[in-house]
Every structure is written in structure tokens, then in C-alpha cells.
Amino acid sequence: MKRALISVSDKTGVVEFTKGLVQAGIEIVSTGGTKKALDEAGIPTLSIDEVTGFPEMMDGRVKTLHPKIHGGLLGRRDVASHLDAMKAHDIQPIDFVCVNLYPFKETILKPEVTEADAIENIDIGGPSMLRSAAKNFNAVTVVVDPKDYPRVLDELKEQGETSLATRKSLAAKVFRHTAAYDALIAEYLSQQVAETEPEKLTLTYELKQTLRYGENSHQQAAFYQNALPVPYSIANAQQLHGKELSYNNIKDADAAIRIAREFSEPTVVALKHMNPCGIGSGKTILEAYQFAYEADPTSIFGGILVANREVDLATAEEMHKLFLEIIIAPSFSQAAFDVLSGKKNLRLMTLDFSDQATTQQEIVSVLGGLLVQDQDVIEEEPESWEVVTDRKPTAEELAALAFAWKAVKHVKSNAIVVANAHQTVGVGAGQMNRVGSVKIALEEAKGRMEGAVLASDAYFPMNDSVEYAAQHGIKAIVQPGGSIRDKDSIEMANKYGVAMVFTGVRHFRH
């Protein structure tokens, strides 16, 4: 008679699955709570200690770590010496393994979890059995996911056994599962000892959705989310309406919510191709939207909007006038949702803006490797900035400089933003020289220069950008400083009566 070992933490569907195995003539060995559940369902089972001759001990820490278990899993049925050893030591082959693991992830996600609780939920015997069974997939069927129960039972019913292809596929899934499990444990313990640069970086993500294609239609793509959910993330946003997100939608939405995180007052961010085309702040979300729209009425078409307050009816009616890809907000009033959902393809998404923790690092792939860095979330206070010119910025200019500085850090380098105290009016992004970005931003801002200031994400390597800005109406500039030619830029600003402040912090975004 073939034998199955069943020991699961997640008991979803396990009774029905086990009944199917019994109907196929398979003997059941089980442990602890799983055995109790199967016994209560009237399914005959053997206990682990009946197989091993040893009781479960040490609060269940030691029960399956025994030669009669692992010999039954690892013994090759096609090698005579293995069969002889199994016979000599009274080891019966185990042909099926159904195991899932202690809930380590669920435990560490609890707000008040203690280290002792986390450690107790590190499964040792479970991964050992899974790995032993998966290694011997030529003879052993191993199941770690309840979703695979029907697949195994169907093959047993139709063929009397599982196919090699199925066993190999399930074995691969097991090793993915145990690798992810160990990665979470490694991450947790590394955090406990404040390890910031581990010699091995083990990451685990879970498939959220398969995408129709990537950046272009000939590229395959998928969206994976962090195994430990990040509250303020596009992966955690809830889609209420509209068609499925695309690869580019996800990238743009991520960029937009990063910008919205900078502002506490009612703010709307309009974004296109990873760069903000308009940012507006106001007393109400409607006013903020109007400022964001007026910042660049052309580029906002087909863009993504993020509002950091509930979208009300008045704001929705204005948004409805445009073709937009996505609107993200903490919530939509029912009336607003009714208006916006009239466009069947418009994605409406909600996101919790209350928890914007930024402990997660940024990980970017390059050919043959990964780059890892902290997020650019340094807190800065305009009061700490250094005024380096003869003229100091006015209070109104300082407010505009602070707004522009929040915006420019999210524009692709070389980045220039022209803004007043409540909206961007010109954005120059991604140019190979800084004065090129200055010219683009000022061209966009033409006719809207009242109260406008200029922000640069990095220092000016020479004074041409300062001169061009001054000649086109800029009266105040904020930049990091730090160039060997800072003196030239300061002198140029003084020549034109421009106030300039140094922040001492650079905000490149490649």
C-alpha cells in the first residue's frame, strides 16, 4: 500500500483531499492538529510516533526529523542499495507528502509580535520534509499549495498515479516556496540585528498579476508585490473601476504617489511618462486640481492623477472633462464615483494615505545585478537653507521655493522646475545639459511668471543657467550648491538681483 504524510498549518481543503487519497488506496500518516482534524472527519490515520517509534517532543519541535520519515522520502526506488537499506531498517516508502508551514509571515505581520513568537513560528521539520520529497520527485508527489489538491486527485482518478511532469512541477513549486519562506526569516532576523549590507541579498515577492505586455507589446511582463505588504504602495491600492493596469500604468502610478507623499495640504499631482506635468496645492481638492490642470493643460491629457483628499462631486465633474488613465485618491464620494465610472476604461483606485512609512529600500535591476539604495525621503526645512546672494528671498518667494523643491526631486535629471507657491508652471526634465532643462521649463512657464521661482535638482556647473533664468523673469532660485564654480553662479545672481539659496542636498533622479 502506498503511503501519504499529511501535516498542514493551513487546513483549507485538507479533509477532502485526504478522503480522495484514501479512496485511491493510500495509507495516511499525520501529525498533531492535522491528525485531530482528519480523525474527527472519520478518516483513519497513523500517527508519526507509530511510524518512528519516538513520541513528539520538545513542544512539537521534534517529531518528523527521523530516519524512518526522511529515509521513506529520500530513498530511491530504482537503486538496490537504497531498497536494501530501507528493508534492513524497516523504513516504508512515503509516496505522497502534503505539508504547509508554520505561519511565520502572518506572525511577524502582527503589530505587537515578540521575537519569541516569531522564532517559535520558524518551521524546521516542514521545510525538511518538503525538500526531501521534492528532491525525490521521480517517486514522490509533494504538495505545498491547496490549489494543487484537485490536480493530484484528478490524475490519481484518471491514471492511478501522478505523472512525472506533475511531480517535477510540484517539486519546483516546493523549492520556490521554501526559498521564499527562508528569505522572510533571513530578512526578519537581519532587521533584528540591524544588518544593512548583508553579504547575501535574498528577496521574495508574490505574483499580483500577469500583465498583457511590458513597456512595449513585444515584451512579456508581470507585477509582483512585496511578500510583506507595504501600505502606501501601488501594489496595495484597491482598484474600484476600469480596465486592468498596464506595466507603464504601474510605473507611472508609483511615481505619482511618491510625489503626492511630499504634500500635506490638499494636493493633486498630474503625471505623464514618469515626470510630473502639473502639481497643484490649494485650500480644497477642487482648487488643487484646478491648479494642477492649469499647470499644463496639454500634457495632462492621457495622464495619471493622484489626489491626497477624497474626490468630491465638483472635482469629479472637472476631471470627467478629460481623457485620463488613472485617478488615485483616499476615497471617492458616491456621487463622484458615479460620474467618473461612466468612463468604462478609466481606472479608479483608492489608497490609504495615513501610513506612508518609508523604510523600504529601492531595488533596481541592471544587467547582471541589482542596485539597492534608501529612498530619497530626507526631511528638509527651508529655515536651514543658506542664502548665498546679496538679496534674500521674500516670504512669498521662500514659500514658492519650498514648493518647487518638493517637486523637482521627482523630475528626471537634469531637472528644473519653475513654480509659484501653489503650482508648477514649467518642468524641464531629462536633458543632457542643465541649461537645456532651464530653457524648456521657462518656455512652458511663459506668460505665467508672476511669483515664479526656479528649482534645480543639482548644482549649476556654470553660470549660464542662472543668467538665462534671470533674463527670463526669475527672481529667486533654489539649488543644492557644491560646484567648484558656485562663486560664478552667485555673482551672476547678484548681477541681476536674483535671490539664491543653497540646500546642501542633491536630488538626482535617474
CSV table of N, CA and C in Angstrom, one decimal, residues 185-247:
chain,number,residue,atom,x,y,z
A,185,ILE,N,12.5,34.8,6.8
A,185,ILE,CA,13.1,34.6,8.0
A,185,ILE,C,14.5,35.3,8.1
A,186,ALA,N,15.2,35.2,7.0
A,186,ALA,CA,16.5,35.9,6.9
A,186,ALA,C,16.3,37.4,7.0
A,187,GLU,N,15.3,38.0,6.3
A,187,GLU,CA,15.0,39.4,6.3
A,187,GLU,C,14.7,39.8,7.8
A,188,TYR,N,13.8,39.1,8.4
A,188,TYR,CA,13.4,39.4,9.8
A,188,TYR,C,14.6,39.4,10.7
A,189,LEU,N,15.4,38.4,10.7
A,189,LEU,CA,16.5,38.3,11.6
A,189,LEU,C,17.6,39.3,11.3
A,190,SER,N,17.7,39.6,10.0
A,190,SER,CA,18.7,40.7,9.7
A,190,SER,C,18.3,42.0,10.2
A,191,GLN,N,17.0,42.3,10.2
A,191,GLN,CA,16.5,43.5,10.7
A,191,GLN,C,16.6,43.6,12.2
A,192,GLN,N,16.5,42.4,12.9
A,192,GLN,CA,16.6,42.4,14.3
A,192,GLN,C,18.0,42.7,14.8
A,193,VAL,N,19.0,42.4,14.0
A,193,VAL,CA,20.4,42.8,14.3
A,193,VAL,C,20.9,44.0,13.6
A,194,ALA,N,20.0,44.7,12.9
A,194,ALA,CA,20.3,45.9,12.2
A,194,ALA,C,21.4,45.7,11.1
A,195,GLU,N,21.3,44.6,10.4
A,195,GLU,CA,22.2,44.4,9.3
A,195,GLU,C,21.7,45.2,8.1
A,196,THR,N,22.6,46.1,7.6
A,196,THR,CA,22.2,46.9,6.4
A,196,THR,C,22.8,46.5,5.1
A,197,GLU,N,23.9,45.8,5.2
A,197,GLU,CA,24.6,45.4,3.9
A,197,GLU,C,24.9,43.9,4.0
A,198,PRO,N,23.9,43.0,4.0
A,198,PRO,CA,24.2,41.6,4.1
A,198,PRO,C,25.0,41.1,2.9
A,199,GLU,N,25.9,40.1,3.2
A,199,GLU,CA,26.7,39.6,2.1
A,199,GLU,C,25.9,38.8,1.1
A,200,LYS,N,24.7,38.3,1.5
A,200,LYS,CA,23.8,37.7,0.5
A,200,LYS,C,22.4,38.5,0.6
A,201,LEU,N,21.9,38.9,-0.5
A,201,LEU,CA,20.6,39.6,-0.5
A,201,LEU,C,19.5,38.6,-1.0
A,202,THR,N,18.6,38.2,-0.1
A,202,THR,CA,17.6,37.2,-0.5
A,202,THR,C,16.2,38.0,-0.5
A,203,LEU,N,15.6,38.0,-1.6
A,203,LEU,CA,14.3,38.8,-1.8
A,203,LEU,C,13.2,37.8,-2.1
A,204,THR,N,12.0,38.1,-1.7
A,204,THR,CA,10.9,37.3,-2.1
A,204,THR,C,9.7,38.2,-2.4
A,205,TYR,N,9.1,38.0,-3.5
A,205,TYR,CA,7.9,38.7,-3.9
A,205,TYR,C,6.8,37.7,-4.4
A,206,GLU,N,5.6,38.2,-4.4
A,206,GLU,CA,4.5,37.3,-4.7
A,206,GLU,C,3.8,37.9,-6.0
A,207,LEU,N,3.4,37.0,-6.9
A,207,LEU,CA,2.7,37.4,-8.1
A,207,LEU,C,1.4,38.1,-7.8
A,208,LYS,N,1.3,39.3,-8.2
A,208,LYS,CA,0.0,40.0,-8.1
A,208,LYS,C,-0.9,39.9,-9.3
A,209,GLN,N,-0.2,40.1,-10.5
A,209,GLN,CA,-1.0,39.9,-11.7
A,209,GLN,C,0.0,39.7,-12.9
A,210,THR,N,-0.5,38.9,-13.8
A,210,THR,CA,0.2,38.8,-15.1
A,210,THR,C,-0.2,39.9,-16.0
A,211,LEU,N,0.7,40.6,-16.6
A,211,LEU,CA,0.3,41.8,-17.4
A,211,LEU,C,0.3,41.4,-18.9
A,212,ARG,N,-0.5,42.1,-19.7
A,212,ARG,CA,-0.7,41.8,-21.1
A,212,ARG,C,0.6,41.9,-21.8
A,213,TYR,N,1.4,42.9,-21.4
A,213,TYR,CA,2.8,43.1,-22.0
A,213,TYR,C,3.5,44.1,-21.2
A,214,GLY,N,4.8,44.3,-21.5
A,214,GLY,CA,5.6,45.3,-20.7
A,214,GLY,C,5.5,46.7,-21.3
A,215,GLU,N,6.7,47.3,-21.3
A,215,GLU,CA,6.7,48.7,-21.8
A,215,GLU,C,6.2,48.7,-23.3
A,216,ASN,N,6.5,47.7,-24.0
A,216,ASN,CA,6.1,47.6,-25.4
A,216,ASN,C,5.4,46.2,-25.6
A,217,SER,N,4.6,46.1,-26.7
A,217,SER,CA,3.8,45.0,-26.9
A,217,SER,C,4.5,43.7,-27.1
A,218,HIS,N,5.8,43.8,-27.5
A,218,HIS,CA,6.6,42.5,-27.7
A,218,HIS,C,7.3,42.0,-26.5
A,219,GLN,N,7.1,42.7,-25.3
A,219,GLN,CA,7.8,42.4,-24.1
A,219,GLN,C,6.8,41.7,-23.1
A,220,GLN,N,7.1,40.5,-22.6
A,220,GLN,CA,6.3,39.9,-21.6
A,220,GLN,C,6.6,40.6,-20.2
A,221,ALA,N,5.6,40.6,-19.4
A,221,ALA,CA,5.7,41.3,-18.1
A,221,ALA,C,4.8,40.7,-17.0
A,222,ALA,N,5.1,40.9,-15.8
A,222,ALA,CA,4.3,40.5,-14.7
A,222,ALA,C,4.5,41.5,-13.5
A,223,PHE,N,3.6,41.6,-12.6
A,223,PHE,CA,3.7,42.5,-11.5
A,223,PHE,C,3.7,41.7,-10.2
A,224,TYR,N,4.8,41.8,-9.5
A,224,TYR,CA,5.0,41.1,-8.2
A,224,TYR,C,4.9,42.1,-7.1
A,225,GLN,N,4.3,41.7,-5.9
A,225,GLN,CA,4.3,42.6,-4.8
A,225,GLN,C,5.1,42.0,-3.7
A,226,ASN,N,5.6,42.9,-2.8
A,226,ASN,CA,6.4,42.5,-1.7
A,226,ASN,C,5.7,41.5,-0.8
A,227,ALA,N,6.3,40.5,-0.4
A,227,ALA,CA,5.7,39.4,0.4
A,227,ALA,C,5.1,40.0,1.7
A,228,LEU,N,5.8,41.0,2.3
A,228,LEU,CA,5.2,41.7,3.4
A,228,LEU,C,4.6,43.0,2.9
A,229,PRO,N,3.3,43.1,2.9
A,229,PRO,CA,2.6,44.3,2.2
A,229,PRO,C,3.2,45.6,2.7
A,230,VAL,N,3.3,46.5,1.8
A,230,VAL,CA,3.7,47.9,2.0
A,230,VAL,C,2.5,48.8,1.9
A,231,PRO,N,2.0,49.3,3.0
A,231,PRO,CA,0.7,50.0,3.0
A,231,PRO,C,0.6,51.1,1.9
A,232,TYR,N,1.5,52.0,1.9
A,232,TYR,CA,1.5,53.1,0.9
A,232,TYR,C,2.3,52.7,-0.3
A,233,SER,N,1.6,52.0,-1.2
A,233,SER,CA,2.2,51.5,-2.4
A,233,SER,C,1.2,51.2,-3.5
A,234,ILE,N,1.6,51.3,-4.7
A,234,ILE,CA,0.6,50.9,-5.8
A,234,ILE,C,0.2,49.5,-5.7
A,235,ALA,N,1.1,48.6,-5.2
A,235,ALA,CA,0.7,47.2,-5.0
A,235,ALA,C,-0.4,47.0,-4.0
A,236,ASN,N,-0.6,48.0,-3.1
A,236,ASN,CA,-1.6,47.9,-2.0
A,236,ASN,C,-2.9,48.7,-2.4
A,237,ALA,N,-2.8,49.4,-3.5
A,237,ALA,CA,-4.0,50.2,-3.9
A,237,ALA,C,-5.2,49.3,-4.3
A,238,GLN,N,-6.4,49.7,-4.1
A,238,GLN,CA,-7.5,48.9,-4.5
A,238,GLN,C,-8.2,49.5,-5.7
A,239,GLN,N,-8.3,48.7,-6.7
A,239,GLN,CA,-9.0,49.2,-8.0
A,239,GLN,C,-10.5,49.0,-7.9
A,240,LEU,N,-11.2,50.1,-8.0
A,240,LEU,CA,-12.6,50.1,-7.9
A,240,LEU,C,-13.3,50.0,-9.3
A,241,HIS,N,-12.6,50.4,-10.3
A,241,HIS,CA,-13.3,50.5,-11.6
A,241,HIS,C,-12.2,50.6,-12.7
A,242,GLY,N,-12.6,50.2,-13.9
A,242,GLY,CA,-11.8,50.4,-15.1
A,242,GLY,C,-11.0,49.1,-15.5
A,243,LYS,N,-10.4,49.2,-16.6
A,243,LYS,CA,-9.7,48.1,-17.2
A,243,LYS,C,-8.4,47.8,-16.4
A,244,GLU,N,-7.8,46.7,-16.7
A,244,GLU,CA,-6.6,46.2,-15.9
A,244,GLU,C,-5.4,47.2,-16.2
A,245,LEU,N,-4.6,47.4,-15.1
A,245,LEU,CA,-3.4,48.2,-15.2
A,245,LEU,C,-2.4,47.6,-16.1
A,246,SER,N,-1.7,48.5,-16.8
A,246,SER,CA,-0.6,48.0,-17.7
A,246,SER,C,0.7,48.3,-17.0
A,247,TYR,N,1.8,47.7,-17.5
A,247,TYR,CA,3.1,47.9,-17.0
A,247,TYR,C,3.4,49.4,-16.8
